[in-house]
């Protein structure tokens, strides 16, 4: 209990010593004691029991005041335990006096100064000095204030005020400041204040203590009480205040007057005198006359002091004159400062413009702020600091962070999050360091982190904050010499152990000086204290890096004045009907993945037009300023490409008419032809009609992008319909599937926000590099822009050139403009001449030449490659300084600088970089280096890989590593035989053999990169045929990522290729026993390795890591084909056709090896072969089964699951071609039959005929439902389909299996789609009857999914058609199909979408099943355009398509639709393909749609 009492005293912030407790604090403590009634605490309060009296009480005393024995003993025990513990515990820093501090500025009320508990004022109690410098007096008053003590307080104020007024001196009396002997002289104690107004009222009434004639003067001289907050030692707020009253005896009011006062007794006596009309001697003697005498006020009317009194009166005139002179002298001190201009220079690095500041980033260090500061935060918002190191533990509660967050976006962090536990840029990326302000709480206050006392902070938190500073000062995080650290000293720093002093010291050491440090405080005292502390800690004079003569209001105004009119002006978004809405800066910064284009973009800007235009014409990326300048008076219009009007007038309006939430169109372009410029021109022209934005980073998290796109869409018009759509430009994607992923993410976000999509809400303009430079026809889905200008464009370029030549000098270096104007594909001489002339003095031994060569190589093989400015400065030794006017990085490239452009890179961190101005220039330079200067690609790549200086800690290091890895690893899949990246293939053809050296160096640079190890393995098994070395690299890759199917596959591929190579190189037939055994051993190892790959692939897919990797299944099949080839070369199976059939039986598991051996007439010659065969019998006897299982699995996977657009992925064609080749080899052995003989021969034994029929169906892949469905898309001939139908019917007539019956139904359905008039199609009613019989049978689990699918397709209710099978069971079939889909396909459907095989048509019977091939014939579009039309929903607007399909109605229910049917009361659940199309539809509202059938269930398409 005592322990509890002690703890509670701390919890309630009671003084550590009981003798300092007030009666209210005693009550609070007693209330917290266990087993003590609250009534006891009230008795203690009523009896005025405070701390000192509590220490004196015993049980008898308690009994006297009415507390019974039990509670009394508990209270005494708890009290004694606190006293005991107090004696035992060592003196803690909390109880020790703190450091010296300055008093609150005299006669000011709006300063942010606060005292800290246990600090002590560094001035003594004093008397008059120079009349202006205030004297001070301290009063502890540390007990709670009640009426009697408040009266005593007012008496002390009157006594002190009269003394100051008589002594003609300023003064301050402090309540809550201790004095000896009980406290350290000047110790800050604080007073608990509950009602501030009560003090003011009491003091105002106390003026009556003065004589009537002086009351008005006293009222003017005694200033209102000031309440100065007292902080705990950990800088958190307490409930205590120091009450201060300033006395200002102004000479014009006080003149030579003297001031007598009356005490309380006098006041009472006066009242009695009025009654008795007499004045006693006591009344006369109670009159007082106070003067300042040293540290106290002395009454000169006290007995024995009359002589001194008279002398003082005689000297009053002289004192008054001195006071008057002192006041005049003080007023004549005029503040003269140049600190405003100094601040402008220092905060911009000399440019005096924040728009053109030398500093790219700002880091803020701040201590405890005051509410008054929150009025001057505009400058902090505009600086948009990358990080704020905040030492106020209450900042998130009601301090700076709380208020700044209302203006701008912040991410809150603790220092521990900056500790380097992984890649530096990975940490920066997680912290979103260069995108959003990181607010670092350096003294706790969030996430349960307790603040530390100043004296303990260094031990508790100093190390972690040093980690933050070291991290921020790394060259690979912030640009070297281009960021400024600003110490905002809201509160005075007065202690040598203050965390800010240590923080300054750490920054000073990390930055090697103070040139990147700026300190700002708002008064000279704070500056002097800070300067002295820094000098003591670091031994440096910080004065020249300090601003202290400006208030924070003036600092705010000065910094804001450094912004251009454009930066200061408001930005607006369109809001429909010509209206606009203000885009708040906080909202815009929240949209950190987007660059928002506003209606009034660039207006009021003062950008340098000539510089911006020159940068663009030289080859730099177009900016919004280029479009803005072209619209200004006297400028020629921006060149409109021919496709511009087509996009504006046809494509965009067409997309707006679609009902899908997010729609897409492609702008394909050849690199360097102006594709990005055209896309941005489109946005610029449409900024008044759309909310336009550009995606900053293609690697951004798509759900985050989608969230911000929808926020932009919904901003300030959630309820308004129709909304202004968002037009989002996305650039530099290298995979269209990623574009679809982004589209779907936005679609899903629209669904989540329940956004109605009766028209397109978001339009994606996908600006993408084309793999082909050949011009293609423009469509409303894909616009192409190539190198060659039309005649119209040529004329516009000629006109523009004439205008450029009038306004600009050095137009010879406007390569970007001139290359396009000269039609580079038709006239390559221009680029060749420029490259040859500029590179004339190239010398590979020079640093800038090496850097150019590296940059050229990177730009040729990685289109968006760049090198950070920091890296270039380090490599070239440019030594940047933190001031404007230092050498530009482009100039460091010497004569090659005309080929260099700067850009901003949005990687893990955002940084400035350099690149080659034009892709054509880069390609030509690389060629010129090879042909003229004998610098080959291998040499440049080797330099890139082996030069450590390129990978030292500089910004963009991770991006460089990514780009280097890309050019080594990324293959060009548009080429048929793309075994390696284009760079490696070019090196191999240009300098054969050197590619191995390059790859070996790559493995050293990327020692822990499994993909690079995999690349080495592939090189050794494909190029060098060194399989042992390949295996070493494959094992290394697998060891780095043990759970990856892709690296497991590499190891399997090494073994497979070793087997393949060994078989190919062995020319002898028959194969020798030794080689035969070796081949089978390799085959067995390869099969096991591929099985492991399959297991890992299923695990990856089911866990959502990636889509299913089919390489393991295909690899096992390929090994099976090789095994067949090997067996065919053995004498056991190669003698004749009979032996061939025996091999088929053995591999099928139907013929035992022992039987073959027993019946072999050449057994003696084949003994060794049989021994080897028996050794591998387990593998061989299931070979056919394993191959067939993998074929069927891959068929099911590829036929039923497509890309996430719900269509087949055309990129899988190479895989399917190889699968087809392997299946042909399989079929030659296991499906050997002559179908013509089979159909003609009527006398053939039925069993044999049935066997061969089944073999034929297997050969045509008509023995599985997925194989049959695939006929719809692989253009099978009607003749073959007819044969399949006949044989399938034959099989079904002879005791068919359930699977064969199901297949027969599929064959009829597919044949009806291919050739409806075929006589071999079973009548529709008969087929339904067969289906009904099947549904009543026991169905194996493996066949249940295909049966449920075809049942749903065929049994879907139709008008005027007899229901031979009850359709009311259809709901159950749909439910079962969904369940089975998730059970059967769960290991492979990740990142895939079920393919829609059929769509419900308007006709009856077979004709109402419309397959995708028929839809494609209506559209006549290429595969990519068809996919895009499907994804956008545009396909359903085509008249021919609508004529074929049946539109169904239904009601919305949650996330599904209950489809109406022709059967009364029967409604069926349909899943929307795009959930966004249900957004905005109320529950049970009526919608219409088309129905598609997929293996996952029926799907609603084009919901309206």
PDB file of C-alpha atoms in Angstrom, residues 190-286:
ATOM      1  CA  UNK A 190       5.637  26.533  -9.763  1.00  0.00           C
ATOM      2  CA  UNK A 191       2.190  27.145  -8.378  1.00  0.00           C
ATOM      3  CA  UNK A 192      -0.969  25.188  -9.181  1.00  0.00           C
ATOM      4  CA  UNK A 193      -3.392  27.689 -10.698  1.00  0.00           C
ATOM      5  CA  UNK A 194      -7.029  26.881 -11.247  1.00  0.00           C
ATOM      6  CA  UNK A 195      -8.523  30.307 -11.979  1.00  0.00           C
ATOM      7  CA  UNK A 196      -6.295  32.953 -13.567  1.00  0.00           C
ATOM      8  CA  UNK A 197      -9.013  35.605 -13.595  1.00  0.00           C
ATOM      9  CA  UNK A 198      -9.231  35.406  -9.806  1.00  0.00           C
ATOM     10  CA  UNK A 199      -5.644  36.672  -9.512  1.00  0.00           C
ATOM     11  CA  UNK A 200      -6.246  39.592 -11.837  1.00  0.00           C
ATOM     12  CA  UNK A 201      -9.394  40.527  -9.953  1.00  0.00           C
ATOM     13  CA  UNK A 202      -7.649  40.263  -6.581  1.00  0.00           C
ATOM     14  CA  UNK A 203      -4.727  42.422  -7.690  1.00  0.00           C
ATOM     15  CA  UNK A 204      -7.064  44.987  -9.168  1.00  0.00           C
ATOM     16  CA  UNK A 205      -8.926  45.276  -5.882  1.00  0.00           C
ATOM     17  CA  UNK A 206      -5.617  45.493  -4.006  1.00  0.00           C
ATOM     18  CA  UNK A 207      -5.011  48.951  -5.497  1.00  0.00           C
ATOM     19  CA  UNK A 208      -7.048  50.129  -2.523  1.00  0.00           C
ATOM     20  CA  UNK A 209      -3.905  49.617  -0.413  1.00  0.00           C
ATOM     21  CA  UNK A 210      -2.559  52.814  -2.004  1.00  0.00           C
ATOM     22  CA  UNK A 211      -3.657  56.268  -0.981  1.00  0.00           C
ATOM     23  CA  UNK A 212      -6.630  57.459  -2.964  1.00  0.00           C
ATOM     24  CA  UNK A 213      -4.662  60.109  -4.866  1.00  0.00           C
ATOM     25  CA  UNK A 214      -2.211  57.506  -6.164  1.00  0.00           C
ATOM     26  CA  UNK A 215      -4.595  54.698  -7.070  1.00  0.00           C
ATOM     27  CA  UNK A 216      -4.695  55.493 -10.795  1.00  0.00           C
ATOM     28  CA  UNK A 217      -0.911  55.701 -11.005  1.00  0.00           C
ATOM     29  CA  UNK A 218      -0.544  52.430  -9.135  1.00  0.00           C
ATOM     30  CA  UNK A 219      -3.034  50.785 -11.477  1.00  0.00           C
ATOM     31  CA  UNK A 220      -0.858  51.878 -14.443  1.00  0.00           C
ATOM     32  CA  UNK A 221       2.463  50.883 -12.885  1.00  0.00           C
ATOM     33  CA  UNK A 222       1.386  47.444 -11.666  1.00  0.00           C
ATOM     34  CA  UNK A 223       1.014  45.298 -14.739  1.00  0.00           C
ATOM     35  CA  UNK A 224      -1.453  42.378 -14.950  1.00  0.00           C
ATOM     36  CA  UNK A 225      -0.165  39.084 -13.623  1.00  0.00           C
ATOM     37  CA  UNK A 226       1.734  36.918 -16.115  1.00  0.00           C
ATOM     38  CA  UNK A 227       1.432  33.136 -15.912  1.00  0.00           C
ATOM     39  CA  UNK A 228       4.553  31.383 -17.183  1.00  0.00           C
ATOM     40  CA  UNK A 229       4.201  27.651 -17.759  1.00  0.00           C
ATOM     41  CA  UNK A 230       6.442  25.236 -15.888  1.00  0.00           C
ATOM     42  CA  UNK A 231       7.652  22.175 -17.789  1.00  0.00           C
ATOM     43  CA  UNK A 232       8.581  18.890 -16.206  1.00  0.00           C
ATOM     44  CA  UNK A 233      12.215  17.942 -16.575  1.00  0.00           C
ATOM     45  CA  UNK A 234      11.346  15.736 -19.564  1.00  0.00           C
ATOM     46  CA  UNK A 235       9.859  18.815 -21.267  1.00  0.00           C
ATOM     47  CA  UNK A 236       6.251  17.722 -20.898  1.00  0.00           C
ATOM     48  CA  UNK A 237       3.712  20.224 -19.579  1.00  0.00           C
ATOM     49  CA  UNK A 238       2.768  20.317 -15.917  1.00  0.00           C
ATOM     50  CA  UNK A 239      -0.202  21.983 -14.184  1.00  0.00           C
ATOM     51  CA  UNK A 240       2.088  24.516 -12.513  1.00  0.00           C
ATOM     52  CA  UNK A 241       2.840  28.112 -13.316  1.00  0.00           C
ATOM     53  CA  UNK A 242       5.161  30.812 -12.133  1.00  0.00           C
ATOM     54  CA  UNK A 243       3.081  33.926 -11.464  1.00  0.00           C
ATOM     55  CA  UNK A 244       4.971  37.132 -12.245  1.00  0.00           C
ATOM     56  CA  UNK A 245       3.978  40.748 -11.832  1.00  0.00           C
ATOM     57  CA  UNK A 246       5.999  43.473 -13.525  1.00  0.00           C
ATOM     58  CA  UNK A 247       6.250  46.969 -12.059  1.00  0.00           C
ATOM     59  CA  UNK A 248       6.948  49.873 -14.439  1.00  0.00           C
ATOM     60  CA  UNK A 249       7.037  53.273 -12.642  1.00  0.00           C
ATOM     61  CA  UNK A 250       6.861  55.441 -15.755  1.00  0.00           C
ATOM     62  CA  UNK A 251       8.531  58.841 -15.134  1.00  0.00           C
ATOM     63  CA  UNK A 252       5.731  60.787 -16.795  1.00  0.00           C
ATOM     64  CA  UNK A 253       3.207  59.397 -14.326  1.00  0.00           C
ATOM     65  CA  UNK A 254       5.191  58.952 -11.137  1.00  0.00           C
ATOM     66  CA  UNK A 255       7.229  62.160 -11.409  1.00  0.00           C
ATOM     67  CA  UNK A 256       8.629  62.937  -7.923  1.00  0.00           C
ATOM     68  CA  UNK A 257       5.744  61.406  -6.024  1.00  0.00           C
ATOM     69  CA  UNK A 258       6.153  59.136  -3.041  1.00  0.00           C
ATOM     70  CA  UNK A 259       3.806  56.259  -2.327  1.00  0.00           C
ATOM     71  CA  UNK A 260       2.493  55.174   1.037  1.00  0.00           C
ATOM     72  CA  UNK A 261       0.452  52.019   1.456  1.00  0.00           C
ATOM     73  CA  UNK A 262      -1.826  50.578   4.074  1.00  0.00           C
ATOM     74  CA  UNK A 263      -1.849  47.040   5.317  1.00  0.00           C
ATOM     75  CA  UNK A 264      -4.947  44.990   6.062  1.00  0.00           C
ATOM     76  CA  UNK A 265      -5.068  46.146   9.642  1.00  0.00           C
ATOM     77  CA  UNK A 266      -5.109  49.709   8.393  1.00  0.00           C
ATOM     78  CA  UNK A 267      -8.046  48.990   6.129  1.00  0.00           C
ATOM     79  CA  UNK A 268      -9.979  47.550   9.059  1.00  0.00           C
ATOM     80  CA  UNK A 269      -9.037  50.474  11.205  1.00  0.00           C
ATOM     81  CA  UNK A 270     -10.322  52.872   8.577  1.00  0.00           C
ATOM     82  CA  UNK A 271     -13.674  51.166   8.593  1.00  0.00           C
ATOM     83  CA  UNK A 272     -13.870  51.514  12.367  1.00  0.00           C
ATOM     84  CA  UNK A 273     -12.755  55.132  12.134  1.00  0.00           C
ATOM     85  CA  UNK A 274     -15.721  55.927   9.945  1.00  0.00           C
ATOM     86  CA  UNK A 275     -17.981  54.628  12.652  1.00  0.00           C
ATOM     87  CA  UNK A 276     -16.196  56.223  15.612  1.00  0.00           C
ATOM     88  CA  UNK A 277     -14.885  59.196  13.644  1.00  0.00           C
ATOM     89  CA  UNK A 278     -11.642  58.896  15.566  1.00  0.00           C
ATOM     90  CA  UNK A 279      -8.217  57.810  14.566  1.00  0.00           C
ATOM     91  CA  UNK A 280      -6.161  55.794  16.939  1.00  0.00           C
ATOM     92  CA  UNK A 281      -2.398  55.763  17.243  1.00  0.00           C
ATOM     93  CA  UNK A 282      -2.433  52.204  15.908  1.00  0.00           C
ATOM     94  CA  UNK A 283      -4.037  53.373  12.672  1.00  0.00           C
ATOM     95  CA  UNK A 284      -1.452  56.101  12.221  1.00  0.00           C
ATOM     96  CA  UNK A 285       1.426  53.733  12.864  1.00  0.00           C
ATOM     97  CA  UNK A 286       0.182  51.138  10.300  1.00  0.00           C
TER      98      UNK A 286
END
